[in-house]
């Protein structure tokens, strides 16, 4: 992958995480992801998808920690 492509993926990853931190819920991020998929903007999709996966992973860890306390 070219550096410019990696930068675009990273930009959309950071943007999705920022939006989540500012109150956009996970379902809304998935809707945004689907919109980009419909437009065949796959590098943007990759960034958003990575952010969604990280958020879901962190939620799972929080659930495990909460359930074990």
Short mmCIF file of N, CA and C in Angstrom, two decimals:
data_model
loop_
_atom_site.label_atom_id
_atom_site.label_comp_id
_atom_site.label_asym_id
_atom_site.label_seq_id
_atom_site.Cartn_x
_atom_site.Cartn_y
_atom_site.Cartn_z
N UNK A 1 0.85 -1.18 0.00
CA UNK A 1 0.00 0.00 0.00
C UNK A 1 0.89 1.24 0.00
N UNK A 2 0.54 2.20 -0.80
CA UNK A 2 1.30 3.44 -0.90
C UNK A 2 1.14 4.27 0.37
N UNK A 3 2.13 5.10 0.64
CA UNK A 3 2.09 5.94 1.84
C UNK A 3 0.85 6.82 1.85
N UNK A 4 0.51 7.38 0.71
CA UNK A 4 -0.67 8.26 0.64
C UNK A 4 -1.94 7.48 0.98
N UNK A 5 -2.01 6.22 0.56
CA UNK A 5 -3.16 5.38 0.89
C UNK A 5 -3.20 5.06 2.38
N UNK A 6 -2.03 4.74 2.94
CA UNK A 6 -1.95 4.47 4.38
C UNK A 6 -2.36 5.69 5.18
N UNK A 7 -1.94 6.86 4.72
CA UNK A 7 -2.31 8.11 5.41
C UNK A 7 -3.81 8.34 5.38
N UNK A 8 -4.44 8.00 4.26
CA UNK A 8 -5.89 8.16 4.15
C UNK A 8 -6.62 7.20 5.09
N UNK A 9 -6.15 5.96 5.17
CA UNK A 9 -6.74 4.98 6.08
C UNK A 9 -6.61 5.49 7.52
N UNK A 10 -5.42 5.96 7.85
CA UNK A 10 -5.16 6.46 9.21
C UNK A 10 -6.03 7.67 9.52
N UNK A 11 -6.21 8.55 8.55
CA UNK A 11 -7.03 9.74 8.74
C UNK A 11 -8.47 9.36 9.08
N UNK A 12 -9.03 8.41 8.35
CA UNK A 12 -10.41 8.01 8.60
C UNK A 12 -10.55 7.18 9.87
N UNK A 13 -9.51 6.44 10.22
CA UNK A 13 -9.46 5.73 11.49
C UNK A 13 -9.53 6.73 12.64
N UNK A 14 -8.66 7.73 12.59
CA UNK A 14 -8.64 8.76 13.64
C UNK A 14 -9.93 9.55 13.68
N UNK A 15 -10.48 9.86 12.53
CA UNK A 15 -11.73 10.61 12.46
C UNK A 15 -12.88 9.81 13.08
N UNK A 16 -12.94 8.52 12.80
CA UNK A 16 -14.00 7.69 13.37
C UNK A 16 -13.85 7.59 14.89
N UNK A 17 -12.63 7.42 15.37
CA UNK A 17 -12.41 7.39 16.83
C UNK A 17 -12.78 8.72 17.47
N UNK A 18 -12.41 9.81 16.82
CA UNK A 18 -12.75 11.14 17.32
C UNK A 18 -14.27 11.30 17.41
N UNK A 19 -14.96 10.91 16.34
CA UNK A 19 -16.42 11.04 16.34
C UNK A 19 -17.05 10.19 17.44
N UNK A 20 -16.51 9.00 17.66
CA UNK A 20 -17.02 8.13 18.72
C UNK A 20 -16.81 8.79 20.08
N UNK A 21 -15.64 9.35 20.31
CA UNK A 21 -15.35 10.02 21.57
C UNK A 21 -16.24 11.23 21.78
N UNK A 22 -16.67 11.85 20.70
CA UNK A 22 -17.53 13.04 20.79
C UNK A 22 -19.02 12.69 20.83
N UNK A 23 -19.35 11.39 20.85
CA UNK A 23 -20.75 11.02 21.05
C UNK A 23 -21.42 10.23 19.94
N UNK A 24 -20.76 10.04 18.81
CA UNK A 24 -21.34 9.22 17.76
C UNK A 24 -21.34 7.77 18.23
N UNK A 25 -22.50 7.13 18.19
CA UNK A 25 -22.52 5.75 18.69
C UNK A 25 -22.04 4.77 17.62
N UNK A 26 -21.79 3.55 18.07
CA UNK A 26 -21.20 2.53 17.21
C UNK A 26 -22.10 2.22 16.01
N UNK A 27 -23.39 2.19 16.23
CA UNK A 27 -24.32 1.90 15.13
C UNK A 27 -24.25 2.99 14.05
N UNK A 28 -24.11 4.23 14.48
CA UNK A 28 -23.98 5.32 13.51
C UNK A 28 -22.69 5.18 12.71
N UNK A 29 -21.59 4.78 13.37
CA UNK A 29 -20.35 4.55 12.63
C UNK A 29 -20.51 3.43 11.61
N UNK A 30 -21.29 2.42 11.94
CA UNK A 30 -21.53 1.32 10.99
C UNK A 30 -22.36 1.80 9.80
N UNK A 31 -23.28 2.70 10.04
CA UNK A 31 -24.07 3.29 8.95
C UNK A 31 -23.16 4.11 8.03
N UNK A 32 -22.26 4.88 8.65
CA UNK A 32 -21.30 5.67 7.88
C UNK A 32 -20.42 4.74 7.05
N UNK A 33 -19.96 3.64 7.66
CA UNK A 33 -19.15 2.66 6.94
C UNK A 33 -19.91 2.12 5.73
N UNK A 34 -21.17 1.78 5.90
CA UNK A 34 -21.98 1.28 4.79
C UNK A 34 -22.13 2.31 3.68
N UNK A 35 -22.25 3.59 4.06
CA UNK A 35 -22.33 4.65 3.05
C UNK A 35 -21.05 4.72 2.21
N UNK A 36 -19.92 4.62 2.87
CA UNK A 36 -18.64 4.64 2.14
C UNK A 36 -18.49 3.38 1.28
N UNK A 37 -18.97 2.24 1.78
CA UNK A 37 -18.91 1.02 0.96
C UNK A 37 -19.77 1.18 -0.29
N UNK A 38 -20.96 1.76 -0.14
CA UNK A 38 -21.83 1.99 -1.30
C UNK A 38 -21.16 2.89 -2.34
N UNK A 39 -20.35 3.82 -1.86
CA UNK A 39 -19.64 4.74 -2.76
C UNK A 39 -18.32 4.16 -3.25
N UNK A 40 -18.01 2.92 -2.83
CA UNK A 40 -16.78 2.21 -3.20
C UNK A 40 -15.53 2.99 -2.82
N UNK A 41 -15.57 3.61 -1.65
CA UNK A 41 -14.42 4.35 -1.12
C UNK A 41 -13.74 3.45 -0.09
N UNK A 42 -12.99 2.48 -0.60
CA UNK A 42 -12.53 1.37 0.23
C UNK A 42 -11.42 1.73 1.20
N UNK A 43 -10.58 2.67 0.88
CA UNK A 43 -9.55 3.08 1.83
C UNK A 43 -10.18 3.77 3.04
N UNK A 44 -11.17 4.60 2.80
CA UNK A 44 -11.89 5.24 3.89
C UNK A 44 -12.60 4.18 4.73
N UNK A 45 -13.17 3.19 4.05
CA UNK A 45 -13.85 2.09 4.75
C UNK A 45 -12.89 1.36 5.67
N UNK A 46 -11.69 1.12 5.19
CA UNK A 46 -10.71 0.39 5.99
C UNK A 46 -10.40 1.13 7.29
N UNK A 47 -10.24 2.44 7.21
CA UNK A 47 -9.98 3.22 8.42
C UNK A 47 -11.14 3.17 9.40
N UNK A 48 -12.35 3.34 8.89
CA UNK A 48 -13.53 3.31 9.75
C UNK A 48 -13.71 1.92 10.34
N UNK A 49 -13.50 0.89 9.53
CA UNK A 49 -13.65 -0.49 10.00
C UNK A 49 -12.65 -0.81 11.10
N UNK A 50 -11.41 -0.36 10.94
CA UNK A 50 -10.41 -0.58 11.99
C UNK A 50 -10.82 0.09 13.30
N UNK A 51 -11.35 1.30 13.20
CA UNK A 51 -11.80 2.00 14.41
C UNK A 51 -12.96 1.26 15.06
N UNK A 52 -13.91 0.79 14.27
CA UNK A 52 -15.05 0.04 14.81
C UNK A 52 -14.56 -1.23 15.52
N UNK A 53 -13.62 -1.92 14.89
CA UNK A 53 -13.09 -3.15 15.50
C UNK A 53 -12.39 -2.84 16.82
N UNK A 54 -11.65 -1.74 16.88
CA UNK A 54 -10.98 -1.39 18.12
C UNK A 54 -11.99 -1.04 19.20
N UNK A 55 -13.00 -0.27 18.86
CA UNK A 55 -14.03 0.10 19.82
C UNK A 55 -14.73 -1.14 20.36
N UNK A 56 -15.10 -2.06 19.46
CA UNK A 56 -15.76 -3.29 19.89
C UNK A 56 -14.85 -4.12 20.79
N UNK A 57 -13.58 -4.17 20.47
CA UNK A 57 -12.62 -4.92 21.28
C UNK A 57 -12.51 -4.31 22.68
N UNK A 58 -12.41 -3.00 22.75
CA UNK A 58 -12.32 -2.33 24.05
C UNK A 58 -13.60 -2.50 24.86
N UNK A 59 -14.75 -2.49 24.20
CA UNK A 59 -16.01 -2.74 24.89
C UNK A 59 -16.05 -4.15 25.45
N UNK A 60 -15.54 -5.10 24.70
CA UNK A 60 -15.49 -6.48 25.16
C UNK A 60 -14.59 -6.61 26.39
N UNK A 61 -13.44 -5.98 26.36
CA UNK A 61 -12.54 -6.01 27.50
C UNK A 61 -13.20 -5.38 28.73
N UNK A 62 -13.88 -4.25 28.55
CA UNK A 62 -14.58 -3.60 29.65
C UNK A 62 -15.64 -4.53 30.24
N UNK A 63 -16.36 -5.23 29.37
CA UNK A 63 -17.38 -6.16 29.83
C UNK A 63 -16.76 -7.30 30.63
N UNK A 64 -15.67 -7.85 30.13
CA UNK A 64 -14.99 -8.94 30.84
C UNK A 64 -14.50 -8.47 32.19
N UNK A 65 -13.89 -7.30 32.25
CA UNK A 65 -13.39 -6.76 33.51
C UNK A 65 -14.55 -6.52 34.47
N UNK A 66 -15.62 -5.94 33.98
CA UNK A 66 -16.79 -5.64 34.81
C UNK A 66 -17.41 -6.92 35.36
N UNK A 67 -17.53 -7.95 34.50
CA UNK A 67 -18.14 -9.20 34.92
C UNK A 67 -17.29 -9.97 35.92
N UNK A 68 -15.98 -9.73 35.92
CA UNK A 68 -15.09 -10.45 36.82
C UNK A 68 -14.84 -9.72 38.14
N UNK A 69 -15.47 -8.57 38.31
CA UNK A 69 -15.31 -7.83 39.58
C UNK A 69 -16.53 -7.94 40.44
#
